[in-house]
Amino acid sequence: MFERAALIHYHEIGLKGRNRAAFERRLRDNLEFALAHLISGRVERISSRLLARVADASLLDEVCRIAASLPGVSYAAAAYVTSRGSDDMNAAALLAVREVPRARTFAVASRRSNTDHPVTSREMNRIIGQYIVDNTALAVDLSAPDVRCSIEVVQGEAYLFSRKFPGVGGLPIGTAGTVISLLSAGIDSPVATWRLMKRGAVAVGVHFSGRPQTNELSERLVVDIGSTLARSGGLGRIYVVPFGDLQREISLLTTPDLRVLLYRRLMIRVAERFAALEGAKALVTGESLGQVASQTLDNIAAVDDAATLPVLRPLIGTNKLEIIAEARSLGTYELSTQEHADCCTLFMPRTPATHATVAEVRHAETALEVKRMVGAAVSAAEYHDFVCPAYRAPKRLPGVRPAGER
Ligand code: ATP
Ligand code: MG
């Protein structure tokens, strides 16, 4: 019996030159965190790959699936770990090709990394290929084989596999800094958040609830959405801001058509306060061009005018159906489509402005005590923490409390 391990490959990390070691360490830490309940030892760095050995072979597929779901992983392979002796490698190759049912053709692809092994890759392909031909009914097909037996030989051992779990790609979480994500309980913003996590960012969410004008359902949903997003280890915390009274104030003091934009400008300013506390360098929203009235180019400009940080909109050119498909595979769609009161529909005007100007919204805003409102929002916030190995919570948090402490 051979030892089993998930052999984890990454690609983009290789492009990062001098940062490479830091990227590898980050990915290793993220993997160790996500796999802690399934593996006993550490995840090892072995010449441009990572290896997670499993004590119980029945857990291997689960280990590969989880590893493949982490940003930065190009694929995880369900490998046999063997010595570099030809008897061992032959036997493991046979086990590996038999893992693919109903295959009729095969190919062997070996690779040696920095190794002193005397047999060249070509010879190894030939020798092991011959052994498979002699011991199975499989025929060789080098161009489109039903099963490809990959062999990777490193310094002290060899890894053989025929099953790969394709990864999400991207960059390891924790290599791109922190972003503040405006997280509604809708479909789009969780997907937007995931897109940034996939590019290596740690996300901290800010959710504006309609409380006390609405109930707490959106808050519970957003925390559930957060738990789903947090599976990849990329969500550190969600701040929940009761926003209903501030919206009410806006609706009493300003004209109806600009309300939504004024809510948004206030949201941006509150989010920037959390960005300052968290050391975040950008905001993220789930907007998609033209999807609703507030998402025209004019209105986006009218909202961005209130921001000092970059506002990233990773879904700006993505169609709704594409976003829905991504939300389904992320596992957030079911939560996002549950009925809940959305704070933006509170005091919603019948005809919101679709082409507001910056001058117009600035003028409308002079009726509001913006600074006091931002302060009130921040000090009424509560937060929920998630397990995130790359997240460091801010030390100083004036007035903000963990959920349940109030
Ligand atoms: P979503 O499905 O993400 O709610 P949407 O299509 O409903 O998006 P809007 O309601 O116009 O669009 O919201 C646009 C973006 O503004 C959202 O993607 C989100 O980033 C932010 N946003 C809207 N409402 C809230 C909220 N209550 N709390 C935090 N962010 C919000
Ligand atoms: Mg919404």
PDB file of N, CA, C and O in Angstrom, residues 168-220:
ATOM      1  N   VAL A 168      -9.657  26.874  -8.752  1.00  0.00           N
ATOM      2  CA  VAL A 168     -10.266  28.143  -9.144  1.00  0.00           C
ATOM      3  C   VAL A 168      -9.236  29.111  -9.696  1.00  0.00           C
ATOM      4  O   VAL A 168      -9.591  30.144 -10.252  1.00  0.00           O
ATOM      5  N   GLY A 169      -7.949  28.804  -9.577  1.00  0.00           N
ATOM      6  CA  GLY A 169      -6.924  29.705 -10.091  1.00  0.00           C
ATOM      7  C   GLY A 169      -6.806  30.954  -9.245  1.00  0.00           C
ATOM      8  O   GLY A 169      -7.200  30.980  -8.082  1.00  0.00           O
ATOM      9  N   GLY A 170      -6.307  32.016  -9.851  1.00  0.00           N
ATOM     10  CA  GLY A 170      -6.165  33.275  -9.115  1.00  0.00           C
ATOM     11  C   GLY A 170      -4.940  33.273  -8.220  1.00  0.00           C
ATOM     12  O   GLY A 170      -3.970  32.571  -8.478  1.00  0.00           O
ATOM     13  N   LEU A 171      -5.020  34.049  -7.149  1.00  0.00           N
ATOM     14  CA  LEU A 171      -3.874  34.249  -6.260  1.00  0.00           C
ATOM     15  C   LEU A 171      -4.260  33.925  -4.823  1.00  0.00           C
ATOM     16  O   LEU A 171      -5.426  34.096  -4.444  1.00  0.00           O
ATOM     17  N   PRO A 172      -3.313  33.473  -4.007  1.00  0.00           N
ATOM     18  CA  PRO A 172      -3.642  33.108  -2.622  1.00  0.00           C
ATOM     19  C   PRO A 172      -4.190  34.304  -1.838  1.00  0.00           C
ATOM     20  O   PRO A 172      -3.633  35.404  -1.918  1.00  0.00           O
ATOM     21  N   ILE A 173      -5.241  34.050  -1.096  1.00  0.00           N
ATOM     22  CA  ILE A 173      -5.839  35.105  -0.272  1.00  0.00           C
ATOM     23  C   ILE A 173      -4.807  35.598   0.736  1.00  0.00           C
ATOM     24  O   ILE A 173      -4.133  34.787   1.388  1.00  0.00           O
ATOM     25  N   GLY A 174      -4.712  36.921   0.847  1.00  0.00           N
ATOM     26  CA  GLY A 174      -3.733  37.483   1.765  1.00  0.00           C
ATOM     27  C   GLY A 174      -2.523  38.041   1.040  1.00  0.00           C
ATOM     28  O   GLY A 174      -1.606  38.566   1.671  1.00  0.00           O
ATOM     29  N   THR A 175      -2.515  37.956  -0.295  1.00  0.00           N
ATOM     30  CA  THR A 175      -1.369  38.485  -1.032  1.00  0.00           C
ATOM     31  C   THR A 175      -1.699  39.805  -1.720  1.00  0.00           C
ATOM     32  O   THR A 175      -0.861  40.376  -2.394  1.00  0.00           O
ATOM     33  N   ALA A 176      -2.932  40.286  -1.562  1.00  0.00           N
ATOM     34  CA  ALA A 176      -3.310  41.505  -2.299  1.00  0.00           C
ATOM     35  C   ALA A 176      -3.887  42.589  -1.388  1.00  0.00           C
ATOM     36  O   ALA A 176      -4.532  43.508  -1.869  1.00  0.00           O
ATOM     37  N   GLY A 177      -3.708  42.482  -0.082  1.00  0.00           N
ATOM     38  CA  GLY A 177      -4.237  43.504   0.815  1.00  0.00           C
ATOM     39  C   GLY A 177      -5.705  43.286   1.140  1.00  0.00           C
ATOM     40  O   GLY A 177      -6.270  42.234   0.834  1.00  0.00           O
ATOM     41  N   THR A 178      -6.298  44.315   1.770  1.00  0.00           N
ATOM     42  CA  THR A 178      -7.683  44.196   2.248  1.00  0.00           C
ATOM     43  C   THR A 178      -8.593  45.129   1.463  1.00  0.00           C
ATOM     44  O   THR A 178      -8.203  46.239   1.125  1.00  0.00           O
ATOM     45  N   VAL A 179      -9.808  44.660   1.171  1.00  0.00           N
ATOM     46  CA  VAL A 179     -10.831  45.519   0.560  1.00  0.00           C
ATOM     47  C   VAL A 179     -12.056  45.544   1.456  1.00  0.00           C
ATOM     48  O   VAL A 179     -12.320  44.592   2.191  1.00  0.00           O
ATOM     49  N   ILE A 180     -12.781  46.655   1.398  1.00  0.00           N
ATOM     50  CA  ILE A 180     -14.055  46.747   2.099  1.00  0.00           C
ATOM     51  C   ILE A 180     -15.143  46.494   1.079  1.00  0.00           C
ATOM     52  O   ILE A 180     -15.249  47.189   0.066  1.00  0.00           O
ATOM     53  N   SER A 181     -15.950  45.471   1.332  1.00  0.00           N
ATOM     54  CA  SER A 181     -16.973  45.102   0.368  1.00  0.00           C
ATOM     55  C   SER A 181     -18.344  45.527   0.869  1.00  0.00           C
ATOM     56  O   SER A 181     -18.740  45.166   1.977  1.00  0.00           O
ATOM     57  N   LEU A 182     -19.067  46.283   0.059  1.00  0.00           N
ATOM     58  CA  LEU A 182     -20.434  46.647   0.421  1.00  0.00           C
ATOM     59  C   LEU A 182     -21.314  45.445   0.111  1.00  0.00           C
ATOM     60  O   LEU A 182     -21.580  45.142  -1.046  1.00  0.00           O
ATOM     61  N   LEU A 183     -21.692  44.767   1.177  1.00  0.00           N
ATOM     62  CA  LEU A 183     -22.370  43.479   1.028  1.00  0.00           C
ATOM     63  C   LEU A 183     -23.841  43.634   1.365  1.00  0.00           C
ATOM     64  O   LEU A 183     -24.210  43.819   2.525  1.00  0.00           O
ATOM     65  N   SER A 184     -24.688  43.553   0.358  1.00  0.00           N
ATOM     66  CA  SER A 184     -26.125  43.496   0.619  1.00  0.00           C
ATOM     67  C   SER A 184     -26.437  42.010   0.806  1.00  0.00           C
ATOM     68  O   SER A 184     -25.548  41.178   0.752  1.00  0.00           O
ATOM     69  N   ALA A 185     -27.707  41.680   0.978  1.00  0.00           N
ATOM     70  CA  ALA A 185     -28.023  40.245   0.988  1.00  0.00           C
ATOM     71  C   ALA A 185     -28.521  39.833  -0.395  1.00  0.00           C
ATOM     72  O   ALA A 185     -29.169  38.817  -0.563  1.00  0.00           O
ATOM     73  N   GLY A 186     -28.192  40.653  -1.421  1.00  0.00           N
ATOM     74  CA  GLY A 186     -28.621  40.354  -2.788  1.00  0.00           C
ATOM     75  C   GLY A 186     -27.694  39.372  -3.490  1.00  0.00           C
ATOM     76  O   GLY A 186     -26.786  38.813  -2.876  1.00  0.00           O
ATOM     77  N   ILE A 187     -27.920  39.214  -4.786  1.00  0.00           N
ATOM     78  CA  ILE A 187     -27.173  38.206  -5.551  1.00  0.00           C
ATOM     79  C   ILE A 187     -25.772  38.704  -5.926  1.00  0.00           C
ATOM     80  O   ILE A 187     -24.803  37.945  -5.913  1.00  0.00           O
ATOM     81  N   ASP A 188     -25.684  39.992  -6.240  1.00  0.00           N
ATOM     82  CA  ASP A 188     -24.468  40.468  -6.909  1.00  0.00           C
ATOM     83  C   ASP A 188     -23.263  40.684  -5.992  1.00  0.00           C
ATOM     84  O   ASP A 188     -22.146  40.288  -6.326  1.00  0.00           O
ATOM     85  N   SER A 189     -23.503  41.337  -4.851  1.00  0.00           N
ATOM     86  CA  SER A 189     -22.329  41.731  -4.065  1.00  0.00           C
ATOM     87  C   SER A 189     -21.524  40.544  -3.510  1.00  0.00           C
ATOM     88  O   SER A 189     -20.294  40.642  -3.449  1.00  0.00           O
ATOM     89  N   PRO A 190     -22.160  39.403  -3.151  1.00  0.00           N
ATOM     90  CA  PRO A 190     -21.314  38.280  -2.736  1.00  0.00           C
ATOM     91  C   PRO A 190     -20.413  37.783  -3.872  1.00  0.00           C
ATOM     92  O   PRO A 190     -19.252  37.413  -3.649  1.00  0.00           O
ATOM     93  N   VAL A 191     -20.944  37.838  -5.112  1.00  0.00           N
ATOM     94  CA  VAL A 191     -20.134  37.394  -6.255  1.00  0.00           C
ATOM     95  C   VAL A 191     -18.975  38.370  -6.480  1.00  0.00           C
ATOM     96  O   VAL A 191     -17.832  37.959  -6.716  1.00  0.00           O
ATOM     97  N   ALA A 192     -19.285  39.676  -6.366  1.00  0.00           N
ATOM     98  CA  ALA A 192     -18.226  40.681  -6.527  1.00  0.00           C
ATOM     99  C   ALA A 192     -17.127  40.473  -5.479  1.00  0.00           C
ATOM    100  O   ALA A 192     -15.933  40.552  -5.773  1.00  0.00           O
ATOM    101  N   THR A 193     -17.556  40.155  -4.261  1.00  0.00           N
ATOM    102  CA  THR A 193     -16.603  39.946  -3.162  1.00  0.00           C
ATOM    103  C   THR A 193     -15.706  38.740  -3.455  1.00  0.00           C
ATOM    104  O   THR A 193     -14.484  38.783  -3.291  1.00  0.00           O
ATOM    105  N   TRP A 194     -16.349  37.687  -3.932  1.00  0.00           N
ATOM    106  CA  TRP A 194     -15.593  36.473  -4.285  1.00  0.00           C
ATOM    107  C   TRP A 194     -14.559  36.761  -5.371  1.00  0.00           C
ATOM    108  O   TRP A 194     -13.429  36.289  -5.333  1.00  0.00           O
ATOM    109  N   ARG A 195     -14.935  37.584  -6.356  1.00  0.00           N
ATOM    110  CA  ARG A 195     -13.989  37.900  -7.440  1.00  0.00           C
ATOM    111  C   ARG A 195     -12.715  38.543  -6.886  1.00  0.00           C
ATOM    112  O   ARG A 195     -11.615  38.271  -7.356  1.00  0.00           O
ATOM    113  N   LEU A 196     -12.883  39.402  -5.896  1.00  0.00           N
ATOM    114  CA  LEU A 196     -11.702  40.053  -5.309  1.00  0.00           C
ATOM    115  C   LEU A 196     -10.900  39.076  -4.442  1.00  0.00           C
ATOM    116  O   LEU A 196      -9.672  39.098  -4.447  1.00  0.00           O
ATOM    117  N   MET A 197     -11.622  38.205  -3.739  1.00  0.00           N
ATOM    118  CA  MET A 197     -10.916  37.200  -2.918  1.00  0.00           C
ATOM    119  C   MET A 197     -10.101  36.293  -3.826  1.00  0.00           C
ATOM    120  O   MET A 197      -8.981  35.892  -3.493  1.00  0.00           O
ATOM    121  N   LYS A 198     -10.664  35.994  -4.983  1.00  0.00           N
ATOM    122  CA  LYS A 198      -9.973  35.128  -5.940  1.00  0.00           C
ATOM    123  C   LYS A 198      -8.692  35.775  -6.450  1.00  0.00           C
ATOM    124  O   LYS A 198      -7.772  35.093  -6.875  1.00  0.00           O
ATOM    125  N   ARG A 199      -8.621  37.081  -6.399  1.00  0.00           N
ATOM    126  CA  ARG A 199      -7.408  37.790  -6.825  1.00  0.00           C
ATOM    127  C   ARG A 199      -6.496  38.095  -5.634  1.00  0.00           C
ATOM    128  O   ARG A 199      -5.623  38.959  -5.731  1.00  0.00           O
ATOM    129  N   GLY A 200      -6.737  37.403  -4.516  1.00  0.00           N
ATOM    130  CA  GLY A 200      -5.782  37.495  -3.410  1.00  0.00           C
ATOM    131  C   GLY A 200      -6.147  38.457  -2.296  1.00  0.00           C
ATOM    132  O   GLY A 200      -5.389  38.605  -1.337  1.00  0.00           O
ATOM    133  N   ALA A 201      -7.290  39.152  -2.410  1.00  0.00           N
ATOM    134  CA  ALA A 201      -7.640  40.132  -1.371  1.00  0.00           C
ATOM    135  C   ALA A 201      -8.352  39.465  -0.197  1.00  0.00           C
ATOM    136  O   ALA A 201      -9.069  38.476  -0.369  1.00  0.00           O
ATOM    137  N   VAL A 202      -8.138  40.019   0.992  1.00  0.00           N
ATOM    138  CA  VAL A 202      -8.970  39.683   2.144  1.00  0.00           C
ATOM    139  C   VAL A 202     -10.135  40.665   2.119  1.00  0.00           C
ATOM    140  O   VAL A 202      -9.928  41.868   1.946  1.00  0.00           O
ATOM    141  N   ALA A 203     -11.361  40.163   2.266  1.00  0.00           N
ATOM    142  CA  ALA A 203     -12.521  41.048   2.250  1.00  0.00           C
ATOM    143  C   ALA A 203     -13.042  41.269   3.662  1.00  0.00           C
ATOM    144  O   ALA A 203     -13.052  40.356   4.487  1.00  0.00           O
ATOM    145  N   VAL A 204     -13.445  42.517   3.904  1.00  0.00           N
ATOM    146  CA  VAL A 204     -14.196  42.844   5.114  1.00  0.00           C
ATOM    147  C   VAL A 204     -15.512  43.443   4.621  1.00  0.00           C
ATOM    148  O   VAL A 204     -15.503  44.387   3.822  1.00  0.00           O
ATOM    149  N   GLY A 205     -16.631  42.867   5.036  1.00  0.00           N
ATOM    150  CA  GLY A 205     -17.924  43.323   4.538  1.00  0.00           C
ATOM    151  C   GLY A 205     -18.500  44.451   5.394  1.00  0.00           C
ATOM    152  O   GLY A 205     -18.223  44.542   6.591  1.00  0.00           O
ATOM    153  N   VAL A 206     -19.281  45.301   4.740  1.00  0.00           N
ATOM    154  CA  VAL A 206     -20.106  46.271   5.478  1.00  0.00           C
ATOM    155  C   VAL A 206     -21.520  46.100   4.946  1.00  0.00           C
ATOM    156  O   VAL A 206     -21.744  46.189   3.736  1.00  0.00           O
ATOM    157  N   HIS A 207     -22.435  45.799   5.856  1.00  0.00           N
ATOM    158  CA  HIS A 207     -23.831  45.615   5.450  1.00  0.00           C
ATOM    159  C   HIS A 207     -24.698  46.690   6.097  1.00  0.00           C
ATOM    160  O   HIS A 207     -24.606  46.919   7.308  1.00  0.00           O
ATOM    161  N   PHE A 208     -25.529  47.324   5.289  1.00  0.00           N
ATOM    162  CA  PHE A 208     -26.452  48.332   5.805  1.00  0.00           C
ATOM    163  C   PHE A 208     -27.832  47.701   5.877  1.00  0.00           C
ATOM    164  O   PHE A 208     -28.359  47.266   4.850  1.00  0.00           O
ATOM    165  N   SER A 209     -28.364  47.633   7.080  1.00  0.00           N
ATOM    166  CA  SER A 209     -29.690  47.032   7.206  1.00  0.00           C
ATOM    167  C   SER A 209     -30.713  48.142   7.419  1.00  0.00           C
ATOM    168  O   SER A 209     -30.357  49.257   7.816  1.00  0.00           O
ATOM    169  N   GLY A 210     -31.952  47.834   7.135  1.00  0.00           N
ATOM    170  CA  GLY A 210     -33.013  48.831   7.281  1.00  0.00           C
ATOM    171  C   GLY A 210     -33.461  49.026   8.723  1.00  0.00           C
ATOM    172  O   GLY A 210     -34.342  49.819   9.012  1.00  0.00           O
ATOM    173  N   ARG A 211     -32.877  48.254   9.625  1.00  0.00           N
ATOM    174  CA  ARG A 211     -33.234  48.372  11.035  1.00  0.00           C
ATOM    175  C   ARG A 211     -33.087  49.817  11.533  1.00  0.00           C
ATOM    176  O   ARG A 211     -32.103  50.460  11.144  1.00  0.00           O
ATOM    177  N   PRO A 212     -33.868  50.396  12.347  1.00  0.00           N
ATOM    178  CA  PRO A 212     -35.054  49.786  12.972  1.00  0.00           C
ATOM    179  C   PRO A 212     -36.338  49.889  12.124  1.00  0.00           C
ATOM    180  O   PRO A 212     -37.380  49.503  12.601  1.00  0.00           O
ATOM    181  N   GLN A 213     -36.237  50.392  10.890  1.00  0.00           N
ATOM    182  CA  GLN A 213     -37.446  50.488  10.067  1.00  0.00           C
ATOM    183  C   GLN A 213     -37.856  49.121   9.507  1.00  0.00           C
ATOM    184  O   GLN A 213     -38.984  48.938   9.070  1.00  0.00           O
ATOM    185  N   THR A 214     -36.931  48.193   9.434  1.00  0.00           N
ATOM    186  CA  THR A 214     -37.261  46.839   8.975  1.00  0.00           C
ATOM    187  C   THR A 214     -36.794  45.865  10.064  1.00  0.00           C
ATOM    188  O   THR A 214     -36.142  46.262  11.032  1.00  0.00           O
ATOM    189  N   ASN A 215     -37.060  44.588   9.853  1.00  0.00           N
ATOM    190  CA  ASN A 215     -36.585  43.585  10.818  1.00  0.00           C
ATOM    191  C   ASN A 215     -35.125  43.210  10.517  1.00  0.00           C
ATOM    192  O   ASN A 215     -34.483  43.811   9.659  1.00  0.00           O
ATOM    193  N   GLU A 216     -34.659  42.180  11.219  1.00  0.00           N
ATOM    194  CA  GLU A 216     -33.224  41.844  11.127  1.00  0.00           C
ATOM    195  C   GLU A 216     -32.904  40.784  10.085  1.00  0.00           C
ATOM    196  O   GLU A 216     -31.773  40.310  10.021  1.00  0.00           O
ATOM    197  N   LEU A 217     -33.898  40.432   9.257  1.00  0.00           N
ATOM    198  CA  LEU A 217     -33.679  39.289   8.378  1.00  0.00           C
ATOM    199  C   LEU A 217     -32.476  39.468   7.445  1.00  0.00           C
ATOM    200  O   LEU A 217     -31.673  38.549   7.268  1.00  0.00           O
ATOM    201  N   SER A 218     -32.333  40.672   6.864  1.00  0.00           N
ATOM    202  CA  SER A 218     -31.208  40.862   5.928  1.00  0.00           C
ATOM    203  C   SER A 218     -29.882  40.661   6.662  1.00  0.00           C
ATOM    204  O   SER A 218     -28.911  40.175   6.081  1.00  0.00           O
ATOM    205  N   GLU A 219     -29.855  40.994   7.946  1.00  0.00           N
ATOM    206  CA  GLU A 219     -28.612  40.847   8.712  1.00  0.00           C
ATOM    207  C   GLU A 219     -28.265  39.373   8.897  1.00  0.00           C
ATOM    208  O   GLU A 219     -27.122  38.962   8.755  1.00  0.00           O
ATOM    209  N   ARG A 220     -29.312  38.601   9.210  1.00  0.00           N
ATOM    210  CA  ARG A 220     -29.048  37.167   9.387  1.00  0.00           C
ATOM    211  C   ARG A 220     -28.616  36.535   8.067  1.00  0.00           C
ATOM    212  O   ARG A 220     -27.702  35.723   8.020  1.00  0.00           O
TER     213      ARG A 220
END
